[in-house]
mmCIF file of C-alpha atoms and ligand atoms in Angstrom:
data_model
loop_
_atom_site.group_PDB
_atom_site.id
_atom_site.type_symbol
_atom_site.label_atom_id
_atom_site.label_comp_id
_atom_site.label_asym_id
_atom_site.label_seq_id
_atom_site.Cartn_x
_atom_site.Cartn_y
_atom_site.Cartn_z
ATOM 1 C CA MET Z 107 26.625 20.612 -13.058
ATOM 2 C CA ASN Z 108 25.183 16.784 -14.521
ATOM 3 C CA THR Z 109 23.204 14.719 -12.141
ATOM 4 C CA SER Z 110 26.318 12.768 -10.906
ATOM 5 C CA ASP Z 111 27.840 15.975 -9.555
ATOM 6 C CA LEU Z 112 25.408 17.418 -7.794
ATOM 7 C CA GLN Z 113 24.318 13.795 -6.228
ATOM 8 C CA SER Z 114 28.264 14.313 -5.447
ATOM 9 C CA GLU Z 115 28.244 18.207 -3.817
ATOM 10 C CA ILE Z 116 25.066 17.214 -1.824
ATOM 11 C CA ARG Z 117 26.657 14.150 -0.394
ATOM 12 C CA ALA Z 118 29.789 15.915 0.296
ATOM 13 C CA LEU Z 119 27.816 19.489 1.318
ATOM 14 C CA LEU Z 120 25.864 16.743 3.789
ATOM 15 C CA ARG Z 121 28.780 14.947 5.590
ATOM 16 C CA GLU Z 122 30.604 18.600 6.018
ATOM 17 C CA ARG Z 123 27.453 20.180 8.080
ATOM 18 C CA LYS Z 124 26.753 17.102 9.619
ATOM 19 C CA GLY Z 125 22.854 15.679 8.154
ATOM 20 C CA ILE Z 126 20.910 13.460 6.734
ATOM 21 C CA LEU Z 127 18.875 13.069 3.749
ATOM 22 C CA LEU Z 128 15.197 12.357 4.646
ATOM 23 C CA ALA Z 129 13.121 11.648 1.385
ATOM 24 C CA HIS Z 130 9.319 10.131 -0.051
ATOM 25 C CA TYR Z 131 9.303 7.810 -1.490
ATOM 26 C CA TYR Z 132 7.349 9.446 -4.062
ATOM 27 C CA GLN Z 133 10.389 11.809 -5.035
ATOM 28 C CA ARG Z 134 12.016 12.077 -8.292
ATOM 29 C CA GLU Z 135 14.408 8.910 -8.626
ATOM 30 C CA GLU Z 136 18.001 11.246 -8.710
ATOM 31 C CA VAL Z 137 16.865 12.434 -5.359
ATOM 32 C CA GLN Z 138 15.248 8.856 -3.385
ATOM 33 C CA ASP Z 139 18.774 7.897 -4.949
ATOM 34 C CA ILE Z 140 21.516 10.180 -2.465
ATOM 35 C CA ALA Z 141 19.385 9.474 0.303
ATOM 36 C CA ASP Z 142 20.021 8.063 3.378
ATOM 37 C CA PHE Z 143 16.969 7.441 4.355
ATOM 38 C CA LEU Z 144 13.307 6.589 2.377
ATOM 39 C CA GLY Z 145 10.415 6.014 4.080
ATOM 40 C CA ASP Z 146 6.454 6.085 4.173
ATOM 41 C CA SER Z 147 4.987 8.460 6.565
ATOM 42 C CA LEU Z 148 5.683 7.468 9.572
ATOM 43 C CA ALA Z 149 9.101 5.885 9.374
ATOM 44 C CA LEU Z 150 10.407 8.908 8.079
ATOM 45 C CA SER Z 151 8.644 11.429 11.315
ATOM 46 C CA ILE Z 152 10.514 7.636 13.186
ATOM 47 C CA GLU Z 153 13.939 9.033 11.783
ATOM 48 C CA ALA Z 154 13.030 12.884 12.378
ATOM 49 C CA ALA Z 155 12.516 11.546 15.553
ATOM 50 C CA ARG Z 156 15.493 9.415 16.433
ATOM 51 C CA THR Z 157 18.261 11.345 14.051
ATOM 52 C CA GLU Z 158 21.069 12.089 16.161
ATOM 53 C CA ALA Z 159 22.265 14.381 12.908
ATOM 54 C CA GLU Z 160 22.479 18.127 13.780
ATOM 55 C CA VAL Z 161 20.904 18.668 10.149
ATOM 56 C CA ILE Z 162 17.897 17.188 8.539
ATOM 57 C CA VAL Z 163 17.036 18.176 4.355
ATOM 58 C CA PHE Z 164 13.732 17.047 4.044
ATOM 59 C CA ALA Z 165 12.975 16.130 0.089
ATOM 60 C CA GLY Z 166 9.354 16.037 0.577
ATOM 61 C CA VAL Z 167 6.144 18.429 1.273
ATOM 62 C CA HIS Z 168 6.061 20.640 3.765
ATOM 63 C CA PHE Z 169 3.586 18.837 6.778
ATOM 64 C CA MET Z 170 6.413 16.336 6.765
ATOM 65 C CA ALA Z 171 9.177 18.976 7.311
ATOM 66 C CA GLU Z 172 6.369 20.342 9.865
ATOM 67 C CA SER Z 173 6.424 17.061 11.986
ATOM 68 C CA ALA Z 174 10.165 17.133 12.152
ATOM 69 C CA SER Z 175 10.603 20.296 13.280
ATOM 70 C CA ILE Z 176 7.688 19.165 15.872
ATOM 71 C CA LEU Z 177 9.519 16.362 17.041
ATOM 72 C CA SER Z 178 13.224 17.343 16.920
ATOM 73 C CA PRO Z 179 12.677 20.509 17.385
ATOM 74 C CA ASP Z 180 16.980 21.413 18.351
ATOM 75 C CA LYS Z 181 17.412 20.266 14.595
ATOM 76 C CA THR Z 182 18.018 22.901 11.397
ATOM 77 C CA VAL Z 183 15.020 21.456 9.628
ATOM 78 C CA LEU Z 184 15.545 22.901 5.266
ATOM 79 C CA LEU Z 185 12.657 21.768 3.018
ATOM 80 C CA PRO Z 186 14.181 22.860 0.328
ATOM 81 C CA HIS Z 187 11.072 24.186 -1.829
ATOM 82 C CA LEU Z 188 8.665 26.011 0.509
ATOM 83 C CA ASP Z 189 6.129 25.528 -2.133
ATOM 84 C CA ALA Z 190 6.107 22.296 -1.692
ATOM 85 C CA GLY Z 191 2.769 21.513 0.311
ATOM 86 C CA CYS Z 192 0.537 19.249 0.356
ATOM 87 C CA PRO Z 193 -3.224 19.946 -0.898
ATOM 88 C CA LEU Z 194 -5.206 17.963 1.185
ATOM 89 C CA ALA Z 195 -3.800 19.418 4.306
ATOM 90 C CA ASP Z 196 -4.936 22.153 3.365
ATOM 91 C CA LYS Z 197 -7.891 20.975 2.960
ATOM 92 C CA VAL Z 198 -8.977 21.533 6.983
ATOM 93 C CA THR Z 199 -8.783 24.535 8.745
ATOM 94 C CA PRO Z 200 -8.351 25.051 12.545
ATOM 95 C CA ALA Z 201 -12.134 27.447 12.341
ATOM 96 C CA ALA Z 202 -13.640 24.783 10.626
ATOM 97 C CA LEU Z 203 -12.196 21.813 13.007
ATOM 98 C CA GLU Z 204 -13.210 24.005 16.535
ATOM 99 C CA LYS Z 205 -17.109 24.156 14.562
ATOM 100 C CA ALA Z 206 -16.786 20.394 14.449
ATOM 101 C CA ARG Z 207 -15.491 19.910 17.850
ATOM 102 C CA GLN Z 208 -18.517 21.244 19.130
ATOM 103 C CA GLN Z 209 -20.751 19.077 17.056
ATOM 104 C CA TYR Z 210 -19.551 16.009 18.124
ATOM 105 C CA PRO Z 211 -18.394 16.732 21.676
ATOM 106 C CA ASP Z 212 -17.516 13.614 22.602
ATOM 107 C CA ALA Z 213 -15.791 12.290 19.479
ATOM 108 C CA ALA Z 214 -12.135 12.559 19.370
ATOM 109 C CA VAL Z 215 -10.075 14.075 16.337
ATOM 110 C CA VAL Z 216 -7.856 11.929 15.060
ATOM 111 C CA THR Z 217 -5.243 13.884 12.907
ATOM 112 C CA TYR Z 218 -3.729 12.479 9.027
ATOM 113 C CA ILE Z 219 0.017 12.873 9.399
ATOM 114 C CA ASN Z 220 -1.195 14.997 6.228
ATOM 115 C CA SER Z 221 -1.617 18.144 7.445
ATOM 116 C CA SER Z 222 -0.460 21.320 8.965
ATOM 117 C CA ALA Z 223 0.825 21.363 12.944
ATOM 118 C CA GLU Z 224 -1.146 24.419 13.908
ATOM 119 C CA ILE Z 225 -4.476 21.190 13.673
ATOM 120 C CA LYS Z 226 -2.039 18.704 14.917
ATOM 121 C CA ALA Z 227 -2.138 21.189 17.925
ATOM 122 C CA HIS Z 228 -5.521 20.416 17.884
ATOM 123 C CA SER Z 229 -6.043 16.804 17.182
ATOM 124 C CA ASP Z 230 -6.309 13.923 20.171
ATOM 125 C CA ILE Z 231 -3.707 12.048 18.341
ATOM 126 C CA CYS Z 232 -2.443 11.921 14.980
ATOM 127 C CA CYS Z 233 -2.425 9.231 12.078
ATOM 128 C CA THR Z 234 -0.479 7.902 8.792
ATOM 129 C CA SER Z 235 -1.321 5.294 6.283
ATOM 130 C CA SER Z 236 -0.059 2.615 8.054
ATOM 131 C CA ASN Z 237 -1.017 2.833 11.578
ATOM 132 C CA ALA Z 238 -4.678 4.470 11.549
ATOM 133 C CA VAL Z 239 -6.591 0.948 12.636
ATOM 134 C CA LYS Z 240 -4.246 0.515 14.691
ATOM 135 C CA VAL Z 241 -4.299 4.038 16.407
ATOM 136 C CA VAL Z 242 -8.231 4.311 16.116
ATOM 137 C CA ASN Z 243 -9.593 1.070 17.779
ATOM 138 C CA SER Z 244 -6.055 2.540 20.443
ATOM 139 C CA LEU Z 245 -8.275 5.554 22.004
ATOM 140 C CA GLN Z 246 -10.845 2.932 24.445
ATOM 141 C CA ASP Z 247 -12.593 5.494 26.363
ATOM 142 C CA ALA Z 248 -13.781 7.233 21.921
ATOM 143 C CA ARG Z 249 -16.637 5.756 20.929
ATOM 144 C CA GLN Z 250 -16.881 8.416 17.991
ATOM 145 C CA ILE Z 251 -14.191 9.364 15.770
ATOM 146 C CA LEU Z 252 -13.731 12.782 13.904
ATOM 147 C CA MET Z 253 -11.286 11.706 11.432
ATOM 148 C CA ILE Z 254 -9.403 14.978 9.792
ATOM 149 C CA PRO Z 255 -8.899 15.290 6.697
ATOM 150 C CA ASP Z 256 -8.404 12.663 4.046
ATOM 151 C CA GLY Z 257 -11.854 11.490 3.793
ATOM 152 C CA ASN Z 258 -11.453 8.001 1.780
ATOM 153 C CA LEU Z 259 -9.015 7.373 4.344
ATOM 154 C CA ALA Z 260 -11.219 6.969 7.085
ATOM 155 C CA ARG Z 261 -14.448 5.448 5.215
ATOM 156 C CA TYR Z 262 -11.848 2.961 5.048
ATOM 157 C CA VAL Z 263 -10.875 2.616 8.668
ATOM 158 C CA ALA Z 264 -14.457 2.776 9.479
ATOM 159 C CA ARG Z 265 -14.151 -0.676 7.472
ATOM 160 C CA LEU Z 266 -11.690 -2.565 9.610
ATOM 161 C CA THR Z 267 -12.888 -1.237 13.132
ATOM 162 C CA ASP Z 268 -16.210 -1.606 15.306
ATOM 163 C CA LYS Z 269 -15.619 2.668 16.687
ATOM 164 C CA GLU Z 270 -18.082 5.163 14.541
ATOM 165 C CA ILE Z 271 -15.946 7.339 11.907
ATOM 166 C CA ILE Z 272 -16.879 10.347 10.493
ATOM 167 C CA PRO Z 273 -15.060 11.422 7.864
ATOM 168 C CA TRP Z 274 -14.081 14.698 7.250
ATOM 169 C CA ASP Z 275 -14.434 15.835 3.574
ATOM 170 C CA GLY Z 276 -10.924 16.530 2.439
ATOM 171 C CA TYR Z 277 -9.280 14.596 -0.736
ATOM 172 C CA CYS Z 278 -6.233 14.100 -2.211
ATOM 173 C CA PRO Z 279 -6.355 14.485 -5.807
ATOM 174 C CA PHE Z 280 -4.688 12.439 -7.933
ATOM 175 C CA HIS Z 281 -5.132 9.796 -5.637
ATOM 176 C CA HIS Z 282 -9.371 10.818 -5.430
ATOM 177 C CA PHE Z 283 -9.574 11.519 -8.561
ATOM 178 C CA MET Z 284 -8.137 7.694 -9.997
ATOM 179 C CA GLN Z 285 -10.868 5.968 -11.635
ATOM 180 C CA PRO Z 286 -12.604 2.661 -11.483
ATOM 181 C CA GLU Z 287 -12.367 2.596 -14.957
ATOM 182 C CA GLU Z 288 -8.966 3.385 -15.336
ATOM 183 C CA VAL Z 289 -8.565 0.581 -12.689
ATOM 184 C CA ALA Z 290 -11.105 -1.858 -14.860
ATOM 185 C CA ARG Z 291 -9.501 -0.488 -18.079
ATOM 186 C CA SER Z 292 -5.560 -0.958 -16.819
ATOM 187 C CA LYS Z 293 -6.961 -4.722 -15.432
ATOM 188 C CA ALA Z 294 -8.209 -6.085 -19.220
ATOM 189 C CA GLU Z 295 -5.361 -4.589 -20.535
ATOM 190 C CA HIS Z 296 -3.256 -7.708 -18.202
ATOM 191 C CA PRO Z 297 -6.149 -9.760 -16.765
ATOM 192 C CA ASP Z 298 -2.715 -11.421 -14.887
ATOM 193 C CA ALA Z 299 -2.053 -8.545 -13.167
ATOM 194 C CA LEU Z 300 -2.986 -7.800 -8.940
ATOM 195 C CA PHE Z 301 -4.519 -4.194 -8.252
ATOM 196 C CA ILE Z 302 -2.657 -2.945 -5.317
ATOM 197 C CA ALA Z 303 -4.227 0.496 -3.884
ATOM 198 C CA HIS Z 304 -3.391 3.312 -1.163
ATOM 199 C CA PRO Z 305 -6.109 3.722 0.878
ATOM 200 C CA GLU Z 306 -5.925 7.773 0.370
ATOM 201 C CA CYS Z 307 -8.202 6.085 -3.175
ATOM 202 C CA ASN Z 308 -11.867 6.357 -3.369
ATOM 203 C CA ALA Z 309 -13.933 3.922 -2.601
ATOM 204 C CA ALA Z 310 -14.743 2.236 -5.467
ATOM 205 C CA VAL Z 311 -11.211 2.354 -6.641
ATOM 206 C CA LEU Z 312 -10.394 0.487 -2.877
ATOM 207 C CA GLU Z 313 -13.022 -1.977 -3.544
ATOM 208 C CA MET Z 314 -11.539 -3.423 -7.264
ATOM 209 C CA ALA Z 315 -7.616 -4.005 -5.312
ATOM 210 C CA ASP Z 316 -6.480 -6.831 -4.361
ATOM 211 C CA PHE Z 317 -4.312 -5.295 -1.666
ATOM 212 C CA VAL Z 318 -3.767 -1.225 0.388
ATOM 213 C CA GLY Z 319 -1.925 -0.428 2.447
ATOM 214 C CA SER Z 320 0.278 2.715 2.547
ATOM 215 C CA THR Z 321 3.572 3.521 0.337
ATOM 216 C CA ALA Z 322 5.669 1.458 2.623
ATOM 217 C CA ALA Z 323 3.462 -1.410 2.838
ATOM 218 C CA MET Z 324 2.927 -1.653 -0.901
ATOM 219 C CA ILE Z 325 6.756 -1.828 -1.457
ATOM 220 C CA GLN Z 326 6.288 -5.085 1.110
ATOM 221 C CA PHE Z 327 3.537 -6.736 0.074
ATOM 222 C CA CYS Z 328 5.272 -6.083 -4.278
ATOM 223 C CA LYS Z 329 8.128 -7.358 -2.173
ATOM 224 C CA THR Z 330 6.372 -11.070 -0.908
ATOM 225 C CA THR Z 331 3.590 -11.596 -3.576
ATOM 226 C CA GLU Z 332 4.399 -14.334 -6.246
ATOM 227 C CA ALA Z 333 2.388 -12.754 -8.450
ATOM 228 C CA LYS Z 334 4.933 -11.096 -11.339
ATOM 229 C CA LYS Z 335 2.822 -8.195 -12.726
ATOM 230 C CA ILE Z 336 1.203 -5.645 -10.699
ATOM 231 C CA ILE Z 337 -0.353 -2.276 -10.595
ATOM 232 C CA VAL Z 338 0.108 0.301 -8.754
ATOM 233 C CA GLY Z 339 -2.860 2.918 -7.411
ATOM 234 C CA THR Z 340 -0.463 5.534 -5.639
ATOM 235 C CA GLU Z 341 2.140 8.512 -6.960
ATOM 236 C CA ILE Z 342 4.352 7.204 -9.561
ATOM 237 C CA GLY Z 343 7.652 7.924 -6.933
ATOM 238 C CA ILE Z 344 6.901 4.736 -6.125
ATOM 239 C CA MET Z 345 8.058 3.159 -8.843
ATOM 240 C CA THR Z 346 11.480 4.147 -8.226
ATOM 241 C CA PRO Z 347 11.857 1.826 -5.366
ATOM 242 C CA LEU Z 348 9.615 -1.222 -5.841
ATOM 243 C CA LYS Z 349 11.269 -0.809 -9.926
ATOM 244 C CA LYS Z 350 15.015 -1.206 -8.046
ATOM 245 C CA GLN Z 351 14.319 -4.320 -5.573
ATOM 246 C CA ASN Z 352 11.922 -6.579 -7.832
ATOM 247 C CA PRO Z 353 13.564 -6.260 -11.498
ATOM 248 C CA GLU Z 354 12.057 -9.582 -12.808
ATOM 249 C CA LYS Z 355 8.570 -8.121 -11.957
ATOM 250 C CA ILE Z 356 6.529 -5.699 -14.245
ATOM 251 C CA PHE Z 357 4.666 -2.524 -12.413
ATOM 252 C CA ILE Z 358 1.817 -1.007 -14.637
ATOM 253 C CA SER Z 359 0.557 2.647 -13.364
ATOM 254 C CA PRO Z 360 -3.441 2.498 -14.360
ATOM 255 C CA SER Z 361 -3.608 6.246 -14.600
ATOM 256 C CA LYS Z 362 -1.863 9.969 -16.154
ATOM 257 C CA SER Z 363 -3.443 11.550 -12.754
ATOM 258 C CA LEU Z 364 -1.054 9.595 -10.476
ATOM 259 C CA LEU Z 365 1.828 12.847 -10.017
ATOM 260 C CA CYS Z 366 2.071 14.537 -7.231
ATOM 261 C CA HIS Z 367 3.210 17.933 -8.518
ATOM 262 C CA THR Z 368 4.531 19.333 -5.145
ATOM 263 C CA MET Z 369 6.052 15.845 -4.309
ATOM 264 C CA LYS Z 370 8.158 16.736 -7.465
ATOM 265 C CA MET Z 371 9.510 19.995 -6.781
ATOM 266 C CA ILE Z 372 11.947 18.656 -4.547
ATOM 267 C CA THR Z 373 15.192 18.628 -7.175
ATOM 268 C CA LEU Z 374 18.200 18.052 -6.503
ATOM 269 C CA GLU Z 375 19.456 21.312 -7.857
ATOM 270 C CA ASN Z 376 17.359 23.277 -4.950
ATOM 271 C CA ILE Z 377 18.645 20.229 -2.227
ATOM 272 C CA LEU Z 378 22.516 21.649 -3.160
ATOM 273 C CA GLU Z 379 21.157 25.690 -3.366
ATOM 274 C CA SER Z 380 19.349 24.716 0.561
ATOM 275 C CA LEU Z 381 22.532 23.391 1.858
ATOM 276 C CA LYS Z 382 24.592 25.974 0.826
ATOM 277 C CA LYS Z 383 22.776 29.175 2.769
ATOM 278 C CA MET Z 384 20.982 26.555 5.236
ATOM 279 C CA MET Z 385 17.317 27.752 4.165
ATOM 280 C CA PRO Z 386 14.339 27.406 3.920
ATOM 281 C CA VAL Z 387 14.591 26.910 7.049
ATOM 282 C CA VAL Z 388 11.148 25.075 8.281
ATOM 283 C CA LYS Z 389 10.486 25.598 12.660
ATOM 284 C CA VAL Z 390 7.063 25.396 14.626
ATOM 285 C CA PRO Z 391 6.406 28.321 17.512
ATOM 286 C CA GLU Z 392 7.104 26.675 20.636
ATOM 287 C CA ALA Z 393 2.661 27.775 21.135
ATOM 288 C CA ILE Z 394 1.651 25.271 18.798
ATOM 289 C CA ARG Z 395 4.888 22.883 18.098
ATOM 290 C CA ILE Z 396 4.736 21.652 22.431
ATOM 291 C CA PRO Z 397 0.506 20.677 21.862
ATOM 292 C CA ALA Z 398 1.602 18.992 18.404
ATOM 293 C CA LYS Z 399 3.751 16.774 19.335
ATOM 294 C CA ARG Z 400 1.591 15.403 21.891
ATOM 295 C CA ALA Z 401 -0.951 13.997 19.213
ATOM 296 C CA LEU Z 402 1.695 13.003 17.387
ATOM 297 C CA ASP Z 403 4.175 11.074 20.499
ATOM 298 C CA ARG Z 404 0.412 9.240 21.228
ATOM 299 C CA MET Z 405 0.450 8.593 17.784
ATOM 300 C CA LEU Z 406 3.612 7.324 18.179
ATOM 301 C CA ALA Z 407 3.391 4.474 21.489
ATOM 302 C CA VAL Z 408 1.231 3.197 19.216
ATOM 303 C CA ARG Z 409 2.295 -0.284 18.125
HETATM 304 P P1 13P V 766 2.343 7.620 2.752
HETATM 305 O O1 13P V 766 2.740 7.683 4.624
HETATM 306 O O2 13P V 766 2.078 6.117 2.499
HETATM 307 O O3 13P V 766 3.371 7.362 2.664
HETATM 308 O O4 13P V 766 1.218 8.209 2.388
HETATM 309 C C1 13P V 766 2.049 9.422 2.205
HETATM 310 C C2 13P V 766 1.785 10.279 1.284
HETATM 311 O O5 13P V 766 0.876 11.664 2.056
HETATM 312 C C3 13P V 766 0.308 9.375 0.099
HETATM 313 O O6 13P V 766 -0.133 10.405 -0.745
#
């Protein structure tokens, strides 16, 4: 079946099943093109919480589908490829978190949404890259904050808050391993370009950035900036909305490493298969879902 036939069949089945397709900006272009809603992690969880659809097909990675299941337990949440995980989410285990809690008994635990439901259940509050500073500052009674599992995001937030931040040692491989030398080379090749970066990048790269923000914030920045050329320090999938929304601007990727293989595991073929068979379903057990929801709800209440 060709791309447009697959897309039409998916849209028809979504209508039949009263379903919606939620997609992250790192998804393949042909998947983004037929999504009902496209967003960063925060916007996707808000949408998952408020949709009236009966079925949510998640074109993203496992923690995103889990968050949808936590927030919308009555809906059927489908993740078309169960191996589409997030290597960053795997950088913390409940046992390691428990040990850290004992080491820092006064610290509040702020958990990046890129984490398992079980870790969320053991957390005080969640955050995403678009609200991390606000979330940390909202914790009026906490002076010390243990931020898990992304050390780069934690160190970035530490620069923007008066609280004491204890970073975890996790990282997203493709953001973390982007080298400042690669950015420098790109800047030298395009001296008139701005450089924007995701807070999961390492500190040396963030130091070089003209703007740092979540995927949605980067997209907004590119829409409003006068600059005509922008070097984009995040996963290559973001080029799809950037180019579509700004056909007159030039976007450059500074590094070959900016490719998230698990995000790309979701294809039109497995979305269609998943809708036909109504599987694989992601469902978080109630004993984990309820405390995990508390941490997500606390985050969603921070404005
Ligand atoms: P955003 O919330 O900025 O979309 O980030 C998601 C993510 O997984 C980055 O690697």
